[in-house]
Coordinates of C-alpha atoms and ligand atoms in Angstrom, one line a residue:
X16 CA 0.2 -0.4 -0.3
X17 CA 1.2 3.6 -1.0
X18 CA 2.2 5.5 2.1
X19 CA -0.4 8.2 3.1
X20 CA 0.9 12.2 2.0
X21 CA 1.3 14.6 4.3
X22 CA 1.8 18.6 3.4
X23 CA 5.4 17.9 4.8
X24 CA 6.1 15.0 2.4
X25 CA 4.0 16.1 -0.9
X26 CA 5.7 17.6 -3.7
X27 CA 4.9 21.2 -3.6
X28 CA 4.8 22.1 -7.4
X29 CA 1.2 19.6 -7.0
X30 CA 0.2 21.7 -4.1
X31 CA -1.8 25.5 -4.8
X32 CA 0.2 28.4 -4.1
X33 CA -1.3 30.7 -1.6
X34 CA 0.6 33.1 -1.3
X35 CA -0.9 35.1 -4.5
X36 CA -3.5 35.9 -2.1
X37 CA -1.3 36.5 1.2
X38 CA 2.4 36.3 1.5
X39 CA 2.3 34.9 5.0
X40 CA -0.3 34.4 7.5
X41 CA 0.9 37.6 9.4
X42 CA 0.1 39.1 6.3
X43 CA -3.5 37.5 6.7
X44 CA -3.8 38.7 10.4
X45 CA -2.6 42.5 9.5
X46 CA -5.2 42.6 6.3
X47 CA -8.2 41.0 8.9
X48 CA -7.7 43.6 11.5
X49 CA -7.8 46.4 9.0
X50 CA -10.7 44.9 7.5
X51 CA -12.2 45.0 10.7
X52 CA -11.5 48.9 11.1
X53 CA -13.2 49.7 7.4
X54 CA -16.2 47.9 8.6
X55 CA -16.5 50.1 11.5
X56 CA -15.8 53.2 9.9
X57 CA -18.0 52.3 6.9
X58 CA -20.8 51.6 9.4
X59 CA -20.5 55.2 10.3
X60 CA -22.0 56.2 6.8
X61 CA -25.4 55.3 8.2
X62 CA -27.7 58.3 7.2
X63 CA -25.7 59.9 4.7
X64 CA -27.0 58.5 1.6
X65 CA -29.9 61.1 1.2
X66 CA -27.4 63.8 0.8
X67 CA -27.1 62.9 -2.9
X68 CA -24.8 61.3 -5.6
X69 CA -21.3 61.6 -4.4
X70 CA -21.8 60.1 -0.9
X71 CA -24.0 57.7 -2.7
X72 CA -21.3 56.7 -4.7
X73 CA -18.7 56.7 -2.0
X74 CA -21.0 54.7 0.2
X75 CA -21.2 51.6 -2.6
X76 CA -17.9 51.7 -3.4
X77 CA -16.7 51.4 -0.3
X78 CA -19.2 48.4 0.5
X79 CA -17.9 47.1 -2.7
X80 CA -14.3 47.2 -1.6
X81 CA -15.4 45.7 1.7
X82 CA -17.1 42.6 -0.1
X83 CA -14.0 41.9 -2.0
X84 CA -11.8 42.2 0.8
X85 CA -13.5 39.9 2.6
X86 CA -13.5 37.1 0.0
X87 CA -9.9 37.5 0.3
X88 CA -9.9 37.1 3.8
X89 CA -12.1 34.2 4.2
X90 CA -10.6 32.2 0.9
X91 CA -7.2 32.0 2.6
X92 CA -8.6 30.9 6.0
X93 CA -10.9 28.4 4.1
X94 CA -8.4 27.3 2.0
X95 CA -5.7 27.0 4.8
X96 CA -7.9 24.9 6.8
X97 CA -8.6 22.9 4.2
X98 CA -5.3 21.6 3.7
X99 CA -5.0 20.1 6.8
X100 CA -8.4 20.3 8.5
X101 CA -7.2 19.3 12.5
X102 CA -4.7 22.4 12.6
X103 CA -6.0 24.9 15.3
X104 CA -4.3 27.6 14.0
X105 CA -6.5 27.6 10.8
X106 CA -9.6 26.3 12.3
X107 CA -9.4 29.6 14.3
X108 CA -8.6 32.0 11.3
X109 CA -11.7 30.3 9.5
X110 CA -14.1 31.0 12.5
X111 CA -12.7 34.3 12.8
X112 CA -13.5 35.0 8.8
X113 CA -16.8 33.8 9.6
X114 CA -17.7 36.0 12.5
X115 CA -15.8 38.8 10.4
X116 CA -18.3 38.2 7.7
X117 CA -21.3 38.6 10.0
X118 CA -20.2 41.8 11.6
X119 CA -19.7 43.4 8.3
X120 CA -23.1 42.0 7.6
X121 CA -24.1 43.9 10.3
X122 CA -21.9 47.2 9.9
X123 CA -23.2 47.2 5.8
X124 CA -26.9 46.6 7.2
X125 CA -27.8 49.9 6.5
X126 CA -27.0 50.6 2.9
X127 CA -30.0 48.5 1.0
X128 CA -32.6 50.2 3.4
X129 CA -31.3 53.4 2.2
X130 CA -30.9 52.9 -1.5
X131 CA -34.2 51.9 -1.4
X132 CA -35.8 54.7 0.4
X133 CA -34.1 57.1 -2.3
X134 CA -37.1 59.1 -4.0
X135 CA -38.1 57.6 -6.5
X136 CA -36.2 57.7 -10.2
X137 CA -32.8 58.3 -8.0
X138 CA -31.8 54.4 -8.8
X139 CA -32.5 54.6 -12.0
X140 CA -30.9 57.8 -12.9
X141 CA -27.7 56.0 -11.1
X142 CA -27.9 52.9 -12.9
X143 CA -27.3 54.8 -16.4
X144 CA -24.5 57.0 -14.7
X145 CA -21.1 56.3 -15.8
X146 CA -19.6 57.0 -12.8
X147 CA -21.7 53.9 -11.0
X148 CA -21.7 51.4 -13.8
X149 CA -19.2 48.7 -11.8
X150 CA -22.1 48.9 -9.6
X151 CA -25.2 48.8 -12.2
X152 CA -26.3 45.3 -11.8
X153 CA -26.0 45.8 -7.8
X154 CA -28.2 48.5 -8.5
X155 CA -30.7 46.7 -10.8
X156 CA -31.1 44.0 -8.0
X157 CA -32.0 46.5 -5.4
X158 CA -34.5 48.3 -7.6
X159 CA -35.9 45.0 -8.6
X160 CA -36.1 43.9 -4.8
X161 CA -38.1 47.5 -4.0
X162 CA -42.0 46.2 -4.8
X163 CA -41.4 43.5 -2.5
X164 CA -39.3 45.1 0.3
X165 CA -41.5 46.7 3.2
X166 CA -41.1 49.7 5.7
X167 CA -38.0 49.9 8.4
X168 CA -40.5 47.9 11.0
X169 CA -42.1 45.4 9.0
X170 CA -38.2 44.7 7.9
X171 CA -37.3 44.7 11.6
X172 CA -40.1 42.3 12.1
X173 CA -39.4 40.2 9.3
X174 CA -35.7 40.0 10.5
X175 CA -37.1 38.8 13.9
X176 CA -38.8 35.9 12.1
X177 CA -36.2 34.8 9.9
X178 CA -34.8 33.4 12.9
X179 CA -37.9 31.3 13.6
X180 CA -38.4 30.2 10.3
X181 CA -34.9 28.5 10.3
X182 CA -35.9 26.6 12.7
X183 CA -37.1 23.8 10.8
X184 CA -33.8 23.4 8.6
X185 CA -31.9 23.3 12.0
X186 CA -33.9 20.7 13.6
X187 CA -34.1 18.5 10.6
X188 CA -29.8 18.5 10.6
X189 CA -29.8 18.0 13.8
X190 CA -32.4 15.0 13.8
X191 CA -30.6 13.7 10.7
X192 CA -26.9 14.2 11.6
X193 CA -27.1 13.4 15.3
X194 CA -30.1 11.7 16.4
X195 CA -30.4 9.4 13.9
X196 CA -29.1 5.9 13.8
X197 CA -29.4 3.9 10.6
X198 CA -28.1 0.7 12.7
X199 CA -25.8 -2.1 10.9
X200 CA -26.3 -3.6 7.2
X201 CA -24.2 -6.1 5.7
X202 CA -21.2 -5.3 3.3
X203 CA -19.8 -6.7 0.3
X204 CA -17.7 -8.9 2.9
X205 CA -20.7 -10.5 4.2
X206 CA -19.8 -8.9 7.9
X207 CA -22.6 -6.4 9.4
X208 CA -20.9 -3.1 8.9
X209 CA -22.4 0.4 10.1
X210 CA -25.2 2.3 7.7
X211 CA -24.8 6.0 7.7
X212 CA -26.8 8.1 4.6
X213 CA -23.4 8.9 3.6
X214 CA -22.2 5.2 2.6
X215 CA -25.8 4.6 1.0
X216 CA -24.6 5.2 -2.3
X217 CA -21.7 2.6 -2.1
X218 CA -24.1 0.1 -1.1
X219 CA -26.0 0.7 -4.1
X220 CA -23.1 0.4 -6.4
X221 CA -22.1 -3.0 -4.6
X222 CA -22.5 -6.0 -7.4
X223 CA -24.1 -8.4 -4.7
X224 CA -28.1 -7.5 -5.0
X225 CA -28.5 -8.4 -1.3
X226 CA -26.9 -6.0 -0.1
X227 CA -28.0 -3.0 -2.1
X228 CA -31.4 -4.1 -0.8
X229 CA -30.6 -4.1 2.6
X230 CA -29.0 -1.1 2.7
X231 CA -31.8 0.4 0.6
X232 CA -34.2 -0.9 3.0
X233 CA -32.8 0.0 6.3
X234 CA -32.2 3.6 5.1
X235 CA -36.0 3.8 3.9
X236 CA -37.1 2.5 7.1
X237 CA -34.9 4.5 9.3
X238 CA -35.8 7.6 7.8
X239 CA -39.8 6.0 8.4
X240 CA -39.3 5.9 12.0
X241 CA -39.0 9.3 12.4
X242 CA -41.5 10.2 9.6
X243 CA -43.6 12.0 11.5
X244 CA -41.4 14.3 12.8
X245 CA -39.6 14.7 9.4
X246 CA -43.0 15.6 8.0
X247 CA -44.1 18.3 10.7
X248 CA -40.6 20.2 10.0
X249 CA -40.7 19.9 6.4
X250 CA -44.4 21.2 6.6
X251 CA -42.8 24.0 8.9
X252 CA -40.6 24.9 6.3
X253 CA -43.0 24.9 3.3
X254 CA -45.2 27.3 5.8
X255 CA -42.1 29.4 6.5
X256 CA -41.4 29.6 2.9
X257 CA -45.1 30.4 2.3
X258 CA -45.3 33.2 5.2
X259 CA -42.5 35.2 3.9
X260 CA -43.6 35.2 0.1
X261 CA -46.7 36.8 1.5
X262 CA -45.8 39.0 3.9
X263 CA -43.6 40.4 0.7
X264 CA -46.2 40.6 -1.5
X265 CA -45.5 37.9 -3.8
X266 CA -48.2 35.5 -5.8
X267 CA -46.6 32.4 -4.7
X268 CA -43.6 31.2 -2.5
X269 CA -42.1 29.6 -5.6
X270 CA -42.4 33.2 -7.5
X271 CA -40.3 34.9 -4.5
X272 CA -37.5 32.0 -4.8
X273 CA -37.4 32.6 -8.7
X274 CA -37.1 35.7 -8.3
X275 CA -33.6 37.4 -7.2
X276 CA -32.7 35.1 -10.2
X277 CA -34.8 37.0 -12.5
X278 CA -36.5 33.5 -13.8
X279 CA -40.1 33.3 -14.2
X280 CA -42.4 30.5 -13.1
X281 CA -42.9 29.7 -16.3
X282 CA -39.1 28.3 -16.6
X283 CA -39.8 26.1 -14.0
X284 CA -43.0 24.7 -15.5
X285 CA -41.6 24.2 -18.6
X286 CA -38.4 22.4 -17.2
X287 CA -41.2 19.6 -15.5
X288 CA -43.3 19.7 -19.0
X289 CA -40.4 18.9 -21.2
X290 CA -38.5 16.4 -18.7
X291 CA -41.6 14.7 -18.7
X292 CA -41.5 14.1 -22.4
X293 CA -38.5 12.4 -22.0
X294 CA -39.6 9.7 -19.2
X295 CA -40.6 7.3 -22.4
X296 CA -36.5 7.3 -23.2
X297 CA -35.7 7.0 -19.3
X298 CA -37.9 3.7 -18.9
X299 CA -36.2 2.2 -22.1
X300 CA -32.7 3.4 -20.4
X301 CA -33.7 1.3 -17.3
X302 CA -34.9 -1.7 -19.7
X303 CA -31.4 -1.9 -21.1
X304 CA -30.0 -1.7 -17.8
X305 CA -32.1 -4.0 -16.2
X306 CA -31.3 -6.9 -19.2
X307 CA -27.7 -6.1 -19.2
X308 CA -27.6 -6.8 -15.2
X309 CA -29.6 -10.0 -15.9
X310 CA -32.3 -8.8 -13.7
X311 CA -36.3 -10.2 -14.5
X312 CA -37.6 -7.3 -12.3
X313 CA -35.3 -4.1 -11.6
X314 CA -36.0 -2.7 -7.6
X315 CA -35.2 1.1 -7.3
X316 CA -32.3 -0.3 -5.3
X317 CA -30.8 -1.7 -8.6
X318 CA -30.9 1.8 -10.6
X319 CA -27.3 2.9 -9.3
X320 CA -25.3 0.1 -9.9
X321 CA -22.4 0.2 -13.1
X322 CA -22.3 -2.1 -15.3
X323 CA -18.9 -3.3 -15.2
X324 CA -16.7 -3.5 -18.4
X325 CA -13.3 -3.7 -16.1
X326 CA -12.6 -0.7 -18.4
X327 CA -11.6 2.2 -16.9
X328 CA -9.2 4.9 -17.3
X329 CA -5.7 5.2 -15.0
X330 CA -4.0 8.6 -15.7
X331 CA -1.5 10.2 -13.2
X332 CA -2.3 14.2 -12.8
X333 CA 0.0 14.8 -15.9
X334 CA -1.4 12.8 -18.5
X335 CA -5.0 14.1 -17.0
X336 CA -4.3 17.2 -17.4
X337 CA -3.2 16.9 -20.9
X338 CA -6.1 15.0 -21.5
X339 CA -8.2 17.5 -20.3
X340 CA -6.3 20.5 -22.4
X341 CA -7.0 17.9 -25.8
X342 CA -10.6 18.0 -24.6
X343 CA -11.0 21.5 -24.8
X344 CA -9.4 21.9 -28.0
X345 CA -12.8 23.0 -29.0
X346 CA -12.7 25.8 -27.2
X347 CA -10.2 27.7 -28.7
X348 CA -6.0 27.9 -28.8
X349 CA -6.3 30.6 -26.6
X350 CA -8.6 28.9 -23.9
X351 CA -6.3 25.8 -24.1
X352 CA -3.4 28.0 -23.7
X353 CA -4.8 30.0 -20.6
X354 CA -5.7 26.6 -19.2
X355 CA -2.4 25.3 -19.4
X356 CA -1.2 27.7 -16.7
X357 CA -3.2 25.9 -14.1
X358 CA -0.7 23.0 -13.4
X359 CA 2.9 24.8 -14.0
X360 CA 1.4 27.5 -12.1
X361 CA 0.2 25.8 -8.9
X362 CA -3.6 26.8 -9.1
X363 CA -4.3 23.0 -8.5
X364 CA -3.8 21.1 -5.1
X365 CA -3.7 17.5 -6.8
X366 CA -3.4 14.9 -4.0
X367 CA -5.1 13.4 -1.4
X368 CA -2.9 14.2 2.1
X369 CA -3.6 13.6 5.7
X370 CA -6.7 15.1 6.9
X371 CA -7.5 17.2 3.9
X372 CA -10.8 18.3 3.3
X373 CA -12.6 15.8 0.7
X374 CA -14.3 16.3 -2.5
X375 CA -13.0 18.4 -5.0
X376 CA -14.3 22.3 -5.6
X377 CA -12.8 25.5 -7.4
X378 CA -12.9 28.9 -5.9
X379 CA -12.4 32.1 -8.1
X380 CA -13.6 34.8 -5.6
X381 CA -11.0 36.2 -5.4
X382 CA -10.4 39.0 -8.2
X383 CA -7.1 39.7 -8.9
X384 CA -5.4 36.2 -8.9
X385 CA -5.9 33.2 -10.3
X386 CA -8.3 30.9 -9.4
X387 CA -7.7 27.8 -7.3
X388 CA -8.7 24.2 -7.5
X389 CA -9.0 21.3 -4.4
X390 CA -8.8 18.2 -6.0
X391 CA -8.2 14.4 -4.4
X392 CA -7.3 13.2 -7.7
X393 CA -7.3 9.6 -8.2
X394 CA -6.3 7.4 -11.3
X395 CA -9.9 7.1 -12.4
X396 CA -12.9 8.2 -15.0
X397 CA -13.5 9.8 -12.2
X398 CA -10.9 11.9 -10.8
X399 CA -10.0 13.0 -14.8
X400 CA -13.8 14.1 -14.8
X401 CA -13.4 16.0 -12.2
X402 CA -10.5 17.4 -12.6
X403 CA -12.4 18.7 -16.5
X404 CA -15.9 19.8 -14.3
X405 CA -13.3 22.1 -11.9
X406 CA -11.4 23.6 -14.5
X407 CA -14.3 24.5 -16.0
X408 CA -15.6 26.8 -13.0
X409 CA -12.0 27.9 -12.8
X410 CA -11.9 29.1 -16.1
X411 CA -15.2 30.6 -16.2
X412 CA -13.6 32.8 -13.1
X413 CA -10.6 33.4 -14.9
X414 CA -12.7 35.0 -18.0
X415 CA -15.2 37.1 -15.6
X416 CA -12.5 38.1 -13.7
X417 CA -10.5 39.3 -16.4
X418 CA -13.0 40.9 -18.1
X419 CA -15.4 42.4 -15.3
X420 CA -14.8 44.6 -12.5
X421 CA -14.5 43.5 -9.4
X422 CA -18.2 44.2 -8.5
X423 CA -19.6 42.2 -10.6
X424 CA -17.3 39.5 -11.7
X425 CA -19.1 36.7 -9.6
X426 CA -21.6 34.2 -11.5
X427 CA -24.8 32.9 -10.0
X428 CA -25.2 30.0 -8.9
X429 CA -27.8 29.7 -11.9
X430 CA -25.3 29.6 -14.5
X431 CA -22.6 28.1 -12.5
X432 CA -22.6 24.5 -13.4
X433 CA -22.9 25.3 -17.1
X434 CA -19.2 25.8 -17.9
X435 CA -18.4 22.7 -15.6
X436 CA -20.7 20.3 -17.3
X437 CA -19.8 21.6 -20.9
X438 CA -16.2 20.4 -20.1
X439 CA -17.4 17.4 -18.7
X440 CA -19.4 16.9 -22.2
X441 CA -16.4 17.7 -24.3
X442 CA -14.6 15.0 -22.0
X443 CA -16.9 12.2 -23.1
X444 CA -17.2 13.2 -26.6
X445 CA -13.4 13.4 -26.9
X446 CA -12.7 9.9 -25.2
X447 CA -15.4 8.6 -27.2
X448 CA -13.4 9.5 -30.4
X449 CA -10.0 8.0 -28.9
X450 CA -11.7 4.7 -27.7
X451 CA -13.4 4.0 -31.1
X452 CA -14.2 0.5 -31.8
X453 CA -13.1 -0.2 -27.8
X454 CA -16.9 -1.8 -26.7
X455 CA -15.8 -1.9 -23.3
X456 CA -14.4 1.9 -23.0
X457 CA -17.8 2.9 -25.1
X458 CA -19.9 1.4 -22.4
X459 CA -18.5 2.8 -19.4
X460 CA -18.4 5.9 -21.4
X461 CA -22.1 6.2 -22.6
X462 CA -22.8 4.6 -19.3
X463 CA -21.3 7.3 -17.4
X464 CA -23.5 10.3 -19.3
X465 CA -26.3 8.1 -19.0
X466 CA -26.4 8.0 -15.5
X467 CA -25.6 12.2 -14.9
X468 CA -28.9 12.4 -17.1
X469 CA -31.0 10.4 -15.0
X470 CA -29.5 12.0 -11.6
X471 CA -29.3 15.4 -13.0
X472 CA -32.3 15.5 -15.2
X473 CA -34.8 13.3 -14.3
X474 CA -34.1 13.1 -10.6
X475 CA -33.5 16.3 -9.8
X476 CA -36.5 17.7 -11.8
X477 CA -38.4 15.1 -10.1
X478 CA -37.6 16.6 -6.7
X479 CA -38.7 20.1 -8.4
X480 CA -41.5 18.7 -8.9
X481 CA -42.3 17.8 -5.3
X482 CA -41.4 21.0 -4.0
X483 CA -43.8 22.4 -6.1
X484 CA -46.5 20.4 -5.2
X485 CA -46.1 20.8 -1.5
X486 CA -46.1 24.2 -1.5
X487 CA -48.7 24.0 -3.6
X488 CA -51.0 22.2 -1.0
X489 CA -49.9 24.3 1.5
X490 CA -51.0 27.3 -0.2
X491 CA -54.4 25.9 -0.6
X492 CA -54.9 25.5 3.0
X493 CA -54.2 21.6 2.5
X494 CA -52.6 19.8 5.3
X495 CA -48.7 18.5 4.8
X496 CA -48.4 15.3 6.4
X497 CA -46.6 11.9 6.8
X498 CA -49.0 10.1 4.9
X499 CA -50.0 12.8 2.2
X500 CA -46.1 13.7 1.9
X501 CA -45.2 10.0 1.4
X502 CA -48.1 9.3 -1.4
X503 CA -47.1 12.2 -3.1
X504 CA -43.4 11.3 -3.3
X505 CA -44.6 7.5 -3.8
X506 CA -46.8 8.9 -6.8
X507 CA -44.4 10.9 -8.7
X508 CA -41.8 7.7 -8.6
X509 CA -44.2 5.8 -10.3
X510 CA -44.5 8.5 -13.2
X511 CA -40.8 8.7 -13.5
X512 CA -39.6 5.4 -12.7
X513 CA -42.8 3.0 -12.8
X514 CA -42.4 2.1 -16.9
X515 CA -39.3 0.1 -16.1
X516 CA -39.0 -0.5 -12.4
X517 CA -41.2 -2.2 -9.6
X518 CA -41.4 1.2 -7.0
X519 CA -40.8 -0.3 -4.2
X520 CA -43.0 0.9 -1.4
X521 CA -40.1 2.1 0.5
X522 CA -39.2 4.8 -1.8
X523 CA -42.3 6.8 -0.4
X524 CA -39.7 8.2 2.3
X525 CA -37.4 8.8 0.3
X526 CA -38.1 12.6 0.2
X527 CA -37.0 12.5 3.7
X528 CA -33.0 12.4 3.2
X529 CA -33.2 15.6 0.6
X530 CA -31.3 18.2 2.7
X531 CA -31.9 20.5 -0.3
X532 CA -35.4 20.5 0.3
X533 CA -34.8 23.1 3.1
X534 CA -33.2 25.2 0.3
X535 CA -36.5 25.3 -1.3
X536 CA -36.5 25.7 -5.2
X537 CA -32.9 25.0 -5.7
X538 CA -32.7 21.9 -7.0
X539 CA -34.3 22.8 -10.6
X540 CA -31.0 24.7 -11.4
X541 CA -28.9 21.7 -11.5
X542 CA -31.3 20.4 -13.7
X543 CA -31.9 23.3 -16.0
X544 CA -27.7 24.0 -15.8
X545 CA -26.9 20.5 -17.4
X546 CA -29.1 21.5 -19.8
X547 CA -28.2 24.3 -21.0
X548 CA -24.4 22.8 -20.9
X549 CA -25.8 20.1 -23.3
X550 CA -27.2 22.3 -25.4
X551 CA -24.2 24.5 -25.6
X552 CA -21.3 21.9 -26.0
X553 CA -23.3 20.5 -28.9
X554 CA -23.1 23.9 -30.8
X555 CA -19.7 24.1 -30.0
X556 CA -19.0 20.3 -31.2
X557 CA -20.5 21.5 -34.4
X558 CA -17.4 23.5 -35.2
X559 CA -20.1 26.4 -35.7
X560 CA -17.6 29.8 -35.0
X561 CA -20.7 31.9 -34.4
X562 CA -21.9 29.2 -31.5
X563 CA -18.4 29.3 -29.9
X564 CA -17.9 32.8 -29.6
X565 CA -21.0 33.5 -27.8
X566 CA -20.3 30.6 -25.7
X567 CA -17.1 32.5 -25.0
X568 CA -18.4 35.5 -24.3
X569 CA -21.0 33.8 -21.9
X570 CA -17.7 32.9 -20.1
X571 CA -16.5 36.3 -19.3
X572 CA -19.7 37.9 -18.3
X573 CA -19.4 36.9 -14.1
X574 CA -22.6 38.8 -12.9
X575 CA -23.1 41.6 -14.8
X576 CA -26.5 40.4 -16.0
X577 CA -29.1 38.6 -15.1
X578 CA -28.6 34.8 -15.7
X579 CA -31.3 34.1 -18.1
X580 CA -29.8 37.3 -20.2
X581 CA -26.6 35.9 -19.5
X582 CA -27.5 32.0 -21.2
X583 CA -29.3 34.0 -24.1
X584 CA -25.8 35.6 -24.9
X585 CA -24.4 32.1 -24.5
X586 CA -27.2 30.8 -27.3
X587 CA -29.5 28.9 -25.4
X588 CA -32.9 30.4 -24.3
X589 CA -34.3 28.9 -21.1
X590 CA -37.5 30.5 -21.2
X591 CA -38.6 28.3 -24.0
X592 CA -38.7 24.3 -23.5
X593 CA -36.2 23.9 -26.4
X594 CA -32.8 23.7 -24.5
X595 CA -34.1 21.0 -22.4
X596 CA -35.8 19.0 -25.3
X597 CA -32.5 19.1 -27.1
X598 CA -31.2 17.7 -23.9
X599 CA -33.5 15.1 -23.8
X600 CA -32.7 14.6 -27.6
X601 CA -29.2 14.0 -27.1
X602 CA -30.0 11.6 -24.0
X603 CA -32.2 9.8 -26.8
X604 CA -29.3 9.5 -29.2
X605 CA -27.5 7.9 -26.1
X606 CA -29.6 5.4 -25.3
X607 CA -29.9 4.2 -28.8
X608 CA -26.1 4.0 -28.7
X609 CA -26.0 2.3 -25.4
X610 CA -28.5 -0.4 -26.3
X611 CA -26.4 -0.7 -30.0
X612 CA -23.2 -1.3 -27.8
X613 CA -25.0 -4.3 -25.7
X614 CA -26.4 -5.6 -28.2
X615 CA -23.1 -6.7 -29.9
X616 CA -21.3 -9.5 -28.7
Ligands
ZN13 ZN1 -19.3 22.0 -10.0

C-alpha cells in the first residue's frame, strides 16, 4: 500500500500556491485587522445616502471594497484550513473570518434600506450614470427588490421572524446528522457494518444484490421511523416559505424564490413539462440496464449499480491534465493556452493528503489572483472527469475576473454549473472518439453520461416537482402530513420510474433524506444548468464559429447580467422548453448508442 501523503511530504509542485492571496499568515492577520476597522468606519456612513450622488457613490464603492476584501480574507483561511482540517491555527482563522463576515453584514445593514428609501427615479438615474457603471448590476437588483421591500418596522419584524423560520432546517439537520441511527447492514464481505446516509450510495453500487437491497430498505425504514417528525419539520419549512412570500407581496412561494434570479415560473413549469416528455426514453434506458444486469425485475435499489466492463482510465495527474487540454481544444487555442497555466502555476492542490478536506471544488472569488482548484486526484475516470469539471468552473472565473470589475465578476448559482458540465461533456465526446472501436470503453463512457442525465435531469426535476406540489398544497391550506407527503412522492416515482421498475413501497420515504428541500426551489437549477450545458457543448462541437464565440463571451460575463440573459448571450434561451428538449434528444441518441453497444457480442 502507498504511504499516505502529508503536507510535509507532498511535492509542492502539486499543491496550490496561496501566497498569491497573502504572502504569509502574518499578512493575513494584518489584512483581517484592517478590514475590521474599515467595517466600523463604513458603519459611520449610515444616514448619509440621502445627501446626494457623491455620498451614494462613496458608500457603494466602499461597500464593494469591503466585500472583496472579505472574500480574500475568507478564501485564504478556508483554503489553509482545507489543507489540513485538524490544524487548530487555521480552524481558528476560519472561525474568525466567518464571524468577521457577519460583523460586516451588520456594519453594512443600513445600505440596502437607505438605497431603497431614495426618492423614486434616483436608482434608475444612477444605473445609467457612467460613474456607477461598476455597480449597475447591484443597483438593478436593489431596484428589482423594491416592490417587495417593506417599511423599516416591517422589515425588522421579518428579520426577527427569520430566526424562527430557520428552526425546521436546524432541527432537521440535527435530527438526521446527530440523532438518527440507521443501524447495521451487510457489506460486500458478508460482515455487518455501520450504515449511514453518506455510505448508502456505495452500498447501492454493490454488485451483490442482497447488499443493495438491505442497505436501501434499512435506510428508507430508518427515515420512516422518524417520518412524523420529519414531515412536521418539512411542513414548517414550507409554511415559513409561504409566510415570507405572502408578507412580501409575492403571488406564491415559488415566485418569491425564483425572483432574485429573474427567473419566471414558466421556466420551472416548462422544465417539468419537457422532462415528462423524456420519461419514455428514461424507461427504455432502464429496461436496457435491467436486461444487462440480468434482472427479471428492476427494483429501486438496482438503479445505481454500474455495468462493470472492467475498463477504466488510469491517468496520473500529468496525463489527466494533458487529456483535459486536448478535450477542451474545441473551445479555442487561447482557452487551451490559458488553461495550460493551471498546473505549472500551481492553481491546483492535486493530491489527497492526511486530513485534507474531501471532494473537489473551485474557488474563483479573489478577483486579482488566479482561480484555485482543490482535488483529491485518483487515477480513475472519475478523477479525470472531476479535473475537467473543476477546471470548467476555474476558467469561467478566470475570464469573468479578467473582464468584469470586481463588483460584478462573480457568477450566480443559476449559471455556475454550465461551464463545468460543458467541459465534462467535451471530455466524454473526446474520449468516445479516442476509444473508437473499444466496446468496453464505450459502454463505460456512454453509461456514465446516461447516469449523469438520470441523476441530474430526471431525478432533480422530480424533486423540483415534489417541492412545487408541497408548496401548492400549503398555499391551498391542505395539510402536509407524513401520509400526504409520502403518497405524493410515491406517485412521482411511479410516474418517473414505473415504466421500467418495480416502484417499491419504501421509496415513499426517500424525500425525507434530501436536505436540499430546506433550500426551497433550488434543485431545479441543476437540471436547467445541465440541459443548457448539453445544448452549448453540442453547439461548440458542431464547429460553428458563431456558437463558439457566443459561449466564450458567456464565460466573461460573471454576474454582470441576469442569469437567463447571460445564457441567451451564450446561445440558449431557458425561457423556452427548447434547450431541455434538445438535451433530451441527446439523451435519446445516447440510449440508442448504448443499446447498440450492449447488443454487440
Ligand atoms: Zn460544480
